[in-house]
CSV table of C-alpha atoms in Angstrom, one decimal:
chain,number,residue,atom,x,y,z
A,22,MET,CA,7.4,-13.4,21.9
A,23,LEU,CA,7.5,-10.9,19.0
A,24,LYS,CA,10.3,-11.0,16.5
A,25,LEU,CA,10.9,-8.2,14.0
A,26,TYR,CA,13.0,-8.6,10.9
A,27,HIS,CA,14.1,-5.1,9.9
A,28,HIS,CA,16.8,-2.8,8.6
A,29,PRO,CA,17.8,0.1,10.8
A,30,PHE,CA,17.4,2.6,7.9
A,31,SER,CA,14.4,1.2,6.1
A,32,PRO,CA,11.7,3.8,6.8
A,33,ALA,CA,9.0,1.1,7.0
A,34,SER,CA,11.0,-0.8,9.5
A,35,ARG,CA,11.4,2.3,11.6
A,36,PHE,CA,7.6,2.7,11.5
A,37,ALA,CA,7.3,-0.8,12.8
A,38,ARG,CA,9.8,-0.1,15.6
A,39,LEU,CA,8.0,3.1,16.6
A,40,MET,CA,4.7,1.2,16.8
A,41,LEU,CA,6.1,-1.6,18.9
A,42,SER,CA,7.8,0.9,21.2
A,43,GLU,CA,4.6,2.9,21.6
A,44,HIS,CA,2.8,-0.4,22.4
A,45,GLU,CA,5.6,-1.1,24.9
A,46,CYS,CA,6.1,-4.5,23.4
A,47,LYS,CA,9.1,-6.7,24.2
A,48,VAL,CA,10.7,-7.6,20.9
A,49,GLU,CA,13.6,-9.6,19.5
A,50,PHE,CA,15.2,-7.7,16.6
A,51,VAL,CA,16.8,-9.4,13.6
A,52,VAL,CA,18.6,-7.2,11.1
A,53,GLU,CA,17.8,-8.3,7.6
A,54,ARG,CA,19.5,-6.9,4.5
A,55,PRO,CA,16.8,-7.3,1.8
A,56,TRP,CA,19.3,-7.2,-1.0
A,57,ASP,CA,20.9,-10.5,0.3
A,58,ARG,CA,17.6,-12.3,-0.7
A,59,ARG,CA,18.3,-14.8,2.1
A,60,ALA,CA,16.4,-18.0,1.3
A,61,ASP,CA,14.8,-18.5,4.7
A,62,PHE,CA,13.6,-14.9,4.6
A,63,MET,CA,12.3,-15.1,1.0
A,64,HIS,CA,10.4,-18.2,2.1
A,65,MET,CA,8.5,-16.1,4.7
A,66,ASN,CA,8.1,-13.2,2.4
A,67,PRO,CA,8.4,-13.7,-1.4
A,68,ALA,CA,8.4,-10.0,-1.9
A,69,GLY,CA,11.7,-9.9,0.1
A,70,THR,CA,10.8,-6.7,1.9
A,71,VAL,CA,11.2,-5.6,5.5
A,72,PRO,CA,9.7,-5.2,8.0
A,73,LEU,CA,8.3,-8.6,8.8
A,74,MET,CA,7.1,-9.7,12.2
A,75,THR,CA,6.2,-13.0,13.8
A,76,GLU,CA,4.6,-13.7,17.1
A,77,ASN,CA,5.4,-16.9,19.0
A,78,ASP,CA,6.9,-18.3,15.8
A,79,GLY,CA,3.5,-17.9,14.1
A,80,PRO,CA,2.9,-17.0,10.5
A,81,PRO,CA,4.7,-14.0,9.0
A,82,LEU,CA,3.1,-10.5,9.3
A,83,VAL,CA,4.4,-8.7,6.3
A,84,GLY,CA,4.8,-5.0,5.9
A,85,ALA,CA,4.3,-2.1,8.3
A,86,PRO,CA,0.5,-1.5,7.5
A,87,VAL,CA,-0.2,-5.2,8.2
A,88,ILE,CA,1.8,-5.0,11.4
A,89,MET,CA,-0.2,-1.9,12.4
A,90,GLU,CA,-3.6,-3.6,12.0
A,91,TYR,CA,-2.3,-6.6,13.8
A,92,LEU,CA,-1.0,-4.6,16.8
A,93,ASP,CA,-4.2,-2.7,17.0
A,94,GLU,CA,-6.4,-5.8,16.8
A,95,THR,CA,-4.4,-7.7,19.4
A,96,ARG,CA,-3.2,-4.9,21.7
A,97,GLY,CA,-5.2,-1.7,20.8
A,98,TYR,CA,-7.8,-2.2,23.5
A,99,ALA,CA,-5.1,-2.4,26.2
A,100,MET,CA,-3.8,1.1,25.1
A,101,ALA,CA,-7.0,2.7,26.4
A,102,ASP,CA,-6.8,6.4,25.7
A,103,ARG,CA,-3.3,6.1,24.2
A,104,ARG,CA,-4.7,3.9,21.4
A,105,LEU,CA,-3.1,4.9,18.1
A,106,MET,CA,-6.1,3.9,15.9
A,107,PRO,CA,-9.1,6.4,16.0
A,108,ASN,CA,-12.5,5.1,16.9
A,109,HIS,CA,-14.7,6.3,14.1
A,110,PRO,CA,-14.5,4.6,10.7
A,111,ASP,CA,-14.2,7.9,8.9
A,112,ALA,CA,-11.2,8.9,11.1
A,113,ARG,CA,-9.7,5.4,10.7
A,114,ALA,CA,-10.0,5.8,6.9
A,115,GLU,CA,-8.2,9.2,7.0
A,116,MET,CA,-5.5,7.7,9.1
A,117,ARG,CA,-5.1,4.7,6.8
A,118,ARG,CA,-4.9,7.1,3.8
A,119,LEU,CA,-2.0,8.9,5.4
A,120,VAL,CA,-0.2,5.7,6.3
A,121,ASP,CA,-0.5,4.7,2.7
A,122,TRP,CA,0.5,8.2,1.5
A,123,PHE,CA,3.7,8.2,3.6
A,124,GLY,CA,4.6,4.5,3.0
A,125,HIS,CA,4.0,4.7,-0.8
A,126,LYS,CA,3.8,8.2,-2.3
A,127,PHE,CA,6.2,10.0,0.0
A,128,HIS,CA,8.5,7.0,0.1
A,129,ASP,CA,8.5,6.5,-3.7
A,130,GLU,CA,9.0,10.2,-4.5
A,131,VAL,CA,11.4,11.2,-1.6
A,132,THR,CA,12.7,8.9,1.1
A,133,GLY,CA,13.1,5.8,-0.9
A,134,TYR,CA,15.4,7.6,-3.3
A,135,PHE,CA,17.5,9.2,-0.5
A,136,VAL,CA,17.9,6.0,1.6
A,137,HIS,CA,18.7,3.8,-1.4
A,138,GLU,CA,21.2,6.1,-3.0
A,139,ARG,CA,22.9,7.4,0.1
A,140,ILE,CA,22.7,4.6,2.6
A,141,PHE,CA,21.8,1.2,1.1
A,142,LYS,CA,24.2,1.6,-1.9
A,143,LEU,CA,27.0,1.8,0.6
A,144,GLU,CA,26.1,-1.7,1.8
A,145,ILE,CA,24.9,-3.3,-1.4
A,146,PRO,CA,27.7,-5.1,-3.3
A,147,THR,CA,28.7,-3.4,-6.6
A,148,SER,CA,27.7,-6.5,-8.5
A,149,ARG,CA,24.1,-6.0,-7.3
A,150,GLY,CA,23.8,-2.2,-7.9
A,151,GLY,CA,25.7,-0.7,-5.0
A,152,GLY,CA,28.2,2.1,-5.4
A,153,ALA,CA,28.1,5.9,-5.6
A,154,PRO,CA,24.7,7.7,-5.5
A,155,ASP,CA,23.1,8.9,-8.7
A,156,SER,CA,23.1,12.7,-8.5
A,157,ALA,CA,20.1,13.1,-10.9
A,158,ILE,CA,18.0,11.0,-8.6
A,159,LEU,CA,19.1,12.9,-5.5
A,160,ARG,CA,18.2,16.2,-7.3
A,161,ALA,CA,14.7,14.9,-8.1
A,162,ALA,CA,14.2,13.8,-4.4
A,163,ARG,CA,15.4,17.2,-3.2
A,164,THR,CA,12.8,18.9,-5.4
A,165,ASN,CA,10.0,16.5,-4.4
A,166,ILE,CA,10.6,16.8,-0.6
A,167,ARG,CA,9.7,20.5,-0.7
A,168,HIS,CA,6.2,19.8,-1.9
A,169,HIS,CA,5.8,17.0,0.6
A,170,LEU,CA,7.0,19.1,3.5
A,171,ARG,CA,4.5,21.8,2.6
A,172,TYR,CA,1.7,19.2,2.7
A,173,ILE,CA,2.9,17.9,6.1
A,174,GLY,CA,3.0,21.5,7.3
A,175,TRP,CA,-0.5,22.0,6.0
A,176,LEU,CA,-1.8,18.9,7.8
A,177,ALA,CA,0.0,19.8,11.0
A,178,GLY,CA,-1.1,23.4,10.8
A,179,THR,CA,-4.8,22.7,10.3
A,180,ARG,CA,-5.1,19.7,12.7
A,181,ASN,CA,-3.3,19.1,16.0
A,182,TRP,CA,-1.7,15.8,14.7
A,183,LEU,CA,-1.5,14.7,11.1
A,184,ALA,CA,-4.7,12.7,11.0
A,185,GLY,CA,-6.7,14.7,13.6
A,186,ASP,CA,-6.7,15.9,17.1
A,187,ARG,CA,-4.8,13.0,18.6
A,188,ILE,CA,-1.6,11.2,17.7
A,189,THR,CA,-2.2,8.1,15.6
A,190,TYR,CA,-0.2,5.6,13.6
A,191,ALA,CA,-0.1,8.2,10.7
A,192,ASP,CA,2.2,10.4,12.7
A,193,LEU,CA,4.5,7.5,13.3
A,194,ALA,CA,4.5,6.5,9.7
A,195,ALA,CA,5.4,10.0,8.6
A,196,ALA,CA,8.0,10.6,11.3
A,197,ALA,CA,9.6,7.2,10.5
A,198,GLU,CA,10.1,8.2,6.8
A,199,LEU,CA,11.4,11.6,7.8
A,200,SER,CA,13.7,10.3,10.4
A,201,ALA,CA,15.7,8.2,8.0
A,202,ILE,CA,16.5,11.2,5.8
A,203,ASP,CA,16.9,13.6,8.7
A,204,TYR,CA,19.9,11.5,9.5
A,205,LEU,CA,21.3,12.5,6.1
A,206,GLY,CA,20.4,16.2,6.6
A,207,GLU,CA,18.1,16.0,3.7
A,208,VAL,CA,15.0,17.7,5.3
A,209,PRO,CA,14.9,21.5,4.7
A,210,TRP,CA,13.3,22.2,8.1
A,211,ASP,CA,13.6,25.9,7.8
A,212,GLU,CA,11.0,25.8,5.0
A,213,ASP,CA,8.0,24.9,7.1
A,214,ALA,CA,7.5,25.9,10.7
A,215,HIS,CA,4.4,23.8,11.2
A,216,ALA,CA,6.1,20.6,9.9
A,217,THR,CA,9.1,21.3,12.1
A,218,ALA,CA,7.1,21.9,15.2
A,219,TRP,CA,5.1,18.7,14.6
A,220,TYR,CA,8.2,16.6,14.0
A,221,ALA,CA,9.9,18.0,17.2
A,222,ARG,CA,6.9,16.8,19.1
A,223,VAL,CA,7.0,13.2,17.7
A,224,LYS,CA,10.8,13.0,17.9
A,225,SER,CA,10.7,13.9,21.7
A,226,ARG,CA,8.6,10.8,22.4
A,227,PRO,CA,10.4,8.0,24.3
A,228,ALA,CA,9.5,5.6,21.5
A,229,PHE,CA,11.8,7.6,19.2
A,230,ARG,CA,15.0,7.1,21.3
A,231,SER,CA,16.2,3.9,19.8
A,232,LEU,CA,16.0,5.4,16.2
A,233,LEU,CA,18.2,8.3,17.3
A,234,ALA,CA,20.9,5.9,18.4
A,235,ASP,CA,21.2,4.2,15.0
A,236,LYS,CA,24.3,4.9,13.0
A,237,VAL,CA,25.5,4.2,9.4
A,238,PRO,CA,29.1,3.1,9.5
A,239,GLY,CA,31.3,5.8,8.0
A,240,LEU,CA,28.5,8.3,7.6
A,241,PRO,CA,27.9,10.5,10.6
A,242,ALA,CA,24.4,11.7,11.4
A,243,SER,CA,23.5,15.3,10.6
A,244,ALA,CA,24.0,17.9,13.3
A,245,THR,CA,20.3,18.0,14.2
A,246,TYR,CA,19.5,14.3,14.0
A,247,ALA,CA,19.6,13.4,17.7
A,248,ASP,CA,18.9,17.0,18.9
A,249,LEU,CA,15.5,17.3,20.4
A,250,ASP,CA,15.6,21.1,20.3
A,251,PHE,CA,16.7,21.3,16.7
B,7,MET,CA,-25.8,6.9,-0.1
B,8,LEU,CA,-22.5,5.6,-1.3
B,9,LYS,CA,-20.7,7.3,-4.2
B,10,LEU,CA,-17.7,5.8,-6.0
B,11,TYR,CA,-15.4,7.8,-8.2
B,12,HIS,CA,-13.7,5.3,-10.4
B,13,HIS,CA,-12.3,4.4,-13.8
B,14,PRO,CA,-13.8,1.3,-15.5
B,15,PHE,CA,-10.3,-0.1,-16.3
B,16,SER,CA,-8.4,0.9,-13.2
B,17,PRO,CA,-7.8,-2.4,-11.5
B,18,ALA,CA,-8.1,-0.8,-8.0
B,19,SER,CA,-11.4,0.7,-9.0
B,20,ARG,CA,-12.6,-2.7,-10.1
B,21,PHE,CA,-11.6,-4.2,-6.8
B,22,ALA,CA,-13.8,-1.5,-5.1
B,23,ARG,CA,-16.7,-2.3,-7.4
B,24,LEU,CA,-16.4,-6.0,-6.6
B,25,MET,CA,-16.4,-5.4,-2.9
B,26,LEU,CA,-19.4,-3.1,-3.1
B,27,SER,CA,-21.2,-5.6,-5.2
B,28,GLU,CA,-20.4,-8.5,-2.8
B,29,HIS,CA,-21.7,-6.3,0.0
B,30,GLU,CA,-24.9,-5.7,-2.1
B,31,CYS,CA,-24.5,-1.9,-1.7
B,32,LYS,CA,-26.5,0.6,-3.7
B,33,VAL,CA,-23.9,2.9,-5.2
B,34,GLU,CA,-23.8,6.0,-7.4
B,35,PHE,CA,-20.9,5.7,-9.8
B,36,VAL,CA,-18.9,8.6,-11.2
B,37,VAL,CA,-16.3,8.0,-13.8
B,38,GLU,CA,-13.1,9.9,-13.1
B,39,ARG,CA,-10.2,10.2,-15.5
B,40,PRO,CA,-7.2,10.7,-13.1
B,41,TRP,CA,-5.1,12.3,-15.8
B,42,ASP,CA,-7.5,15.2,-16.1
B,43,ARG,CA,-6.5,16.2,-12.5
B,44,ARG,CA,-9.9,17.8,-12.0
B,45,ALA,CA,-9.7,20.4,-9.3
B,46,ASP,CA,-12.6,19.2,-7.2
B,47,PHE,CA,-11.3,15.7,-7.3
B,48,MET,CA,-7.8,16.7,-6.4
B,49,HIS,CA,-9.2,18.6,-3.5
B,50,MET,CA,-10.7,15.4,-2.2
B,51,ASN,CA,-7.6,13.3,-2.9
B,52,PRO,CA,-4.3,15.2,-3.5
B,53,ALA,CA,-2.8,12.0,-4.8
B,54,GLY,CA,-5.3,12.2,-7.7
B,55,THR,CA,-5.9,8.5,-7.7
B,56,VAL,CA,-9.0,6.3,-8.1
B,57,PRO,CA,-11.0,4.8,-6.5
B,58,LEU,CA,-12.4,7.2,-4.0
B,59,MET,CA,-15.7,6.7,-2.1
B,60,THR,CA,-17.9,8.9,0.0
B,61,GLU,CA,-20.9,8.0,2.2
B,62,ASN,CA,-23.6,10.5,2.7
B,63,ASP,CA,-21.4,13.2,1.4
B,64,GLY,CA,-18.9,12.5,4.2
B,65,PRO,CA,-15.2,12.7,4.1
B,66,PRO,CA,-13.3,10.9,1.2
B,67,LEU,CA,-12.3,7.3,1.6
B,68,VAL,CA,-9.2,7.1,-0.6
B,69,GLY,CA,-8.0,3.9,-2.2
B,70,ALA,CA,-9.3,0.3,-2.4
B,71,PRO,CA,-7.6,-1.0,0.8
B,72,VAL,CA,-9.1,2.0,2.8
B,73,ILE,CA,-12.5,1.3,1.3
B,74,MET,CA,-12.1,-2.4,2.2
B,75,GLU,CA,-11.5,-1.7,5.8
B,76,TYR,CA,-14.3,0.8,5.9
B,77,LEU,CA,-16.8,-1.7,4.3
B,78,ASP,CA,-15.8,-4.4,6.7
B,79,GLU,CA,-16.0,-2.1,9.7
B,80,THR,CA,-19.4,-0.7,8.8
B,81,ARG,CA,-21.0,-3.7,7.1
B,82,GLY,CA,-18.9,-6.8,7.8
B,83,TYR,CA,-21.0,-8.0,10.7
B,84,ALA,CA,-24.1,-7.9,8.4
B,85,MET,CA,-22.4,-10.3,6.0
B,86,ALA,CA,-22.6,-13.1,8.6
B,87,ASP,CA,-20.9,-16.2,7.1
B,88,ARG,CA,-20.3,-14.4,3.8
B,89,ARG,CA,-18.0,-11.9,5.5
B,90,LEU,CA,-14.9,-11.3,3.3
B,91,MET,CA,-12.5,-10.5,6.2
B,92,PRO,CA,-11.3,-13.6,8.2
B,93,ASN,CA,-11.8,-13.6,11.9
B,94,HIS,CA,-8.4,-14.4,13.2
B,95,PRO,CA,-5.7,-11.7,13.3
B,96,ASP,CA,-3.2,-14.0,11.7
B,97,ALA,CA,-5.6,-14.8,8.8
B,98,ARG,CA,-6.4,-11.1,8.5
B,99,ALA,CA,-2.7,-10.3,8.2
B,100,GLU,CA,-2.3,-12.9,5.4
B,101,MET,CA,-5.3,-11.5,3.6
B,102,ARG,CA,-4.0,-7.9,3.9
B,103,ARG,CA,-0.5,-9.0,2.7
B,104,LEU,CA,-2.1,-10.4,-0.5
B,105,VAL,CA,-4.3,-7.3,-1.0
B,106,ASP,CA,-1.1,-5.2,-0.8
B,107,TRP,CA,0.7,-7.7,-3.0
B,108,PHE,CA,-1.9,-7.5,-5.8
B,109,GLY,CA,-2.5,-3.8,-5.5
B,110,HIS,CA,1.2,-2.8,-5.4
B,111,LYS,CA,3.6,-5.6,-6.5
B,112,PHE,CA,1.5,-7.3,-9.1
B,113,HIS,CA,0.1,-4.0,-10.2
B,114,ASP,CA,3.5,-2.3,-10.5
B,115,GLU,CA,5.1,-5.2,-12.3
B,116,VAL,CA,2.3,-6.4,-14.5
B,117,THR,CA,-1.2,-4.9,-14.7
B,118,GLY,CA,-0.3,-1.2,-14.3
B,119,TYR,CA,2.0,-1.5,-17.3
B,120,PHE,CA,-0.6,-3.2,-19.5
B,121,VAL,CA,-3.5,-0.9,-18.6
B,122,HIS,CA,-1.5,2.3,-18.9
B,123,GLU,CA,0.1,1.4,-22.2
B,124,ARG,CA,-2.8,-0.3,-23.9
B,125,ILE,CA,-5.9,1.4,-22.5
B,126,PHE,CA,-5.2,4.6,-20.7
B,127,LYS,CA,-2.8,5.9,-23.4
B,128,LEU,CA,-5.7,5.7,-25.9
B,129,GLU,CA,-7.6,8.2,-23.7
B,130,ILE,CA,-4.8,10.4,-22.4
B,131,PRO,CA,-4.1,13.4,-24.7
B,132,THR,CA,-0.8,13.2,-26.5
B,133,SER,CA,0.4,16.4,-24.7
B,134,ARG,CA,0.1,14.5,-21.4
B,135,GLY,CA,1.8,11.3,-22.5
B,136,GLY,CA,-0.9,9.5,-24.4
B,137,GLY,CA,-0.3,7.7,-27.7
B,138,ALA,CA,1.0,4.4,-28.9
B,139,PRO,CA,2.1,1.7,-26.3
B,140,ASP,CA,5.8,1.3,-25.5
B,141,SER,CA,6.6,-2.2,-26.8
B,142,ALA,CA,9.6,-2.6,-24.4
B,143,ILE,CA,7.3,-2.0,-21.4
B,144,LEU,CA,4.8,-4.5,-22.8
B,145,ARG,CA,7.5,-7.1,-23.2
B,146,ALA,CA,8.6,-6.7,-19.6
B,147,ALA,CA,5.0,-7.0,-18.4
B,148,ARG,CA,4.6,-10.2,-20.5
B,149,THR,CA,7.6,-11.7,-18.8
B,150,ASN,CA,6.6,-10.7,-15.4
B,151,ILE,CA,3.1,-12.0,-15.6
B,152,ARG,CA,4.3,-15.6,-16.0
B,153,HIS,CA,6.0,-15.5,-12.5
B,154,HIS,CA,3.0,-13.9,-10.9
B,155,LEU,CA,0.6,-16.4,-12.5
B,156,ARG,CA,2.7,-19.2,-11.1
B,157,TYR,CA,2.5,-17.7,-7.6
B,158,ILE,CA,-1.3,-17.3,-8.0
B,159,GLY,CA,-1.5,-20.9,-9.1
B,160,TRP,CA,0.6,-22.0,-6.1
B,161,LEU,CA,-1.7,-20.1,-3.7
B,162,ALA,CA,-4.8,-21.5,-5.3
B,163,GLY,CA,-3.4,-25.0,-5.5
B,164,THR,CA,-2.3,-25.2,-1.8
B,165,ARG,CA,-5.3,-23.4,-0.3
B,166,ASN,CA,-8.9,-23.4,-1.5
B,167,TRP,CA,-9.0,-19.6,-2.0
B,168,LEU,CA,-6.0,-17.3,-2.2
B,169,ALA,CA,-5.8,-16.4,1.5
B,170,GLY,CA,-7.2,-19.6,3.0
B,171,ASP,CA,-10.2,-21.9,2.9
B,172,ARG,CA,-12.8,-19.2,2.3
B,173,ILE,CA,-13.2,-16.4,-0.2
B,174,THR,CA,-11.9,-13.1,1.1
B,175,TYR,CA,-11.1,-9.6,-0.2
B,176,ALA,CA,-7.8,-11.0,-1.4
B,177,ASP,CA,-9.5,-13.0,-4.1
B,178,LEU,CA,-11.4,-9.9,-5.2
B,179,ALA,CA,-8.2,-7.8,-5.3
B,180,ALA,CA,-6.4,-10.4,-7.4
B,181,ALA,CA,-9.3,-11.0,-9.7
B,182,ALA,CA,-9.8,-7.3,-10.2
B,183,GLU,CA,-6.2,-6.9,-11.4
B,184,LEU,CA,-6.4,-9.9,-13.7
B,185,SER,CA,-9.8,-8.9,-15.1
B,186,ALA,CA,-8.5,-5.6,-16.5
B,187,ILE,CA,-5.8,-7.4,-18.5
B,188,ASP,CA,-7.9,-10.4,-19.4
B,189,TYR,CA,-9.9,-7.9,-21.4
B,190,LEU,CA,-6.7,-7.4,-23.4
B,191,GLY,CA,-6.0,-11.1,-23.8
B,192,GLU,CA,-2.8,-10.6,-21.8
B,193,VAL,CA,-3.2,-13.5,-19.3
B,194,PRO,CA,-1.5,-16.8,-20.5
B,195,TRP,CA,-4.2,-18.9,-18.9
B,196,ASP,CA,-2.9,-22.2,-20.4
B,197,GLU,CA,0.2,-21.9,-18.3
B,198,ASP,CA,-1.3,-22.6,-14.9
B,199,ALA,CA,-4.4,-24.8,-14.4
B,200,HIS,CA,-4.8,-23.9,-10.7
B,201,ALA,CA,-4.8,-20.2,-11.4
B,202,THR,CA,-7.3,-20.6,-14.2
B,203,ALA,CA,-9.7,-22.8,-12.2
B,204,TRP,CA,-9.6,-20.3,-9.3
B,205,TYR,CA,-10.2,-17.3,-11.6
B,206,ALA,CA,-13.2,-19.1,-13.3
B,207,ARG,CA,-14.7,-19.5,-9.8
B,208,VAL,CA,-14.3,-15.8,-8.9
B,209,LYS,CA,-15.4,-14.7,-12.4
B,210,SER,CA,-18.7,-16.7,-12.2
B,211,ARG,CA,-19.8,-14.8,-9.1
B,212,PRO,CA,-22.8,-12.4,-9.7
B,213,ALA,CA,-20.6,-9.5,-8.4
B,214,PHE,CA,-18.4,-9.9,-11.5
B,215,ARG,CA,-21.1,-9.3,-14.0
B,216,SER,CA,-20.8,-5.5,-14.3
B,217,LEU,CA,-17.1,-5.8,-15.0
B,218,LEU,CA,-17.7,-8.2,-17.8
B,219,ALA,CA,-20.0,-5.6,-19.5
B,220,ASP,CA,-17.3,-2.9,-19.6
B,221,LYS,CA,-15.9,-1.9,-22.9
B,222,VAL,CA,-13.0,0.2,-24.2
B,223,PRO,CA,-14.2,2.2,-27.2
B,224,GLY,CA,-12.4,0.9,-30.4
B,225,LEU,CA,-10.8,-2.0,-28.6
B,226,PRO,CA,-12.9,-5.2,-28.4
B,227,ALA,CA,-12.6,-7.6,-25.5
B,228,SER,CA,-10.5,-10.8,-25.9
B,229,ALA,CA,-12.6,-13.8,-26.9
B,230,THR,CA,-12.5,-15.3,-23.4
B,231,TYR,CA,-13.2,-12.1,-21.4
B,232,ALA,CA,-16.9,-12.5,-20.8
B,233,ASP,CA,-16.9,-16.3,-21.2
B,234,LEU,CA,-17.5,-18.0,-17.9
B,235,ASP,CA,-16.4,-21.4,-19.3
B,236,PHE,CA,-13.1,-20.1,-20.9
């Protein structure tokens, strides 16, 4: 049995959930709030980050990219022509570059700021840095997202999917990051038609449904969040 | 033919050089100074980071973890019992966790600070942020390294190599990060005997030789840098 420790609005956790759903895996979900630094969890992952997955109470699989490689190694073959990892080493490299781009660069410059300031700080105790969002940080993130959205639009406009002509883990990684801040209405969709059309295609996949049902207590989703024809 | 765009003191570049050397690959090296943001390089990698590798003028392979997977996919089998990627998916996951740990967490909390403040800022024009190191940042890095060295010591003391009983890419990733700051004399080796004994083993590998010959103009290496019996 697979077990996923995650937070509903951690973009990397959402990436893991999308992968598991595309693989049609049965999963037990455990919500973990990383800022609690729960001892048993820190023991499994000294970095204290989500997502973390185990299979049959085996060793911890730490982080979305590690989970991605594990799922492909253990279940990729069974996906046949729906496999999310390209076959050619060059294409795999491009896909992995994008997974890293969205999980680190896009996250560090855009989504990480929004999610931390606008969602996590509602839950984090004031004594540990919770509280009102920092408007200077939100302003920076709102500037940065425009450049990133243009890059996503360029990728989606010159290829069919972000890493090539078929859907791969890279699309899930990007859509996971975007979905967390789409909830907040922080994606200026009208600025790039290619990016918007690509996101609508990913969002309409059955794997996406559980994400669209997530809610932050006291903070309603943006009007377009769960709308497949936004 | 393989071509590596790198900087001699970028820890991730050093990790790529160690991997290529362990794989006994013939490589053409191109020194890239990321802060120049050279147009042709930015075109290959919009993140502007090193290392970047190409094979036979093919598409860019961006970043040390992507290069690692590519080398294992294209040349791992030929390594036979010297293969640097474990066979079991669980063991691969643990190795990848550590590669990510050293390339991101250790780098962001320790080596990135030292290398940027004490080496890169010598080369970066003042107009782009070069100049004297920030002593507050160095102080933070000197505090952080002690926790990380203890973790390395714990791994090396409870396993034979960092990710298990055989040498893997994780050892090269960790040693590459450490080597860049060992040049600066910033590793308190006397604090952890297990970490020190493990590093001496990695450092004595033939693959390490070219790193030990690197020099920063005007900044001599620490006394122990090239000493295999430090």
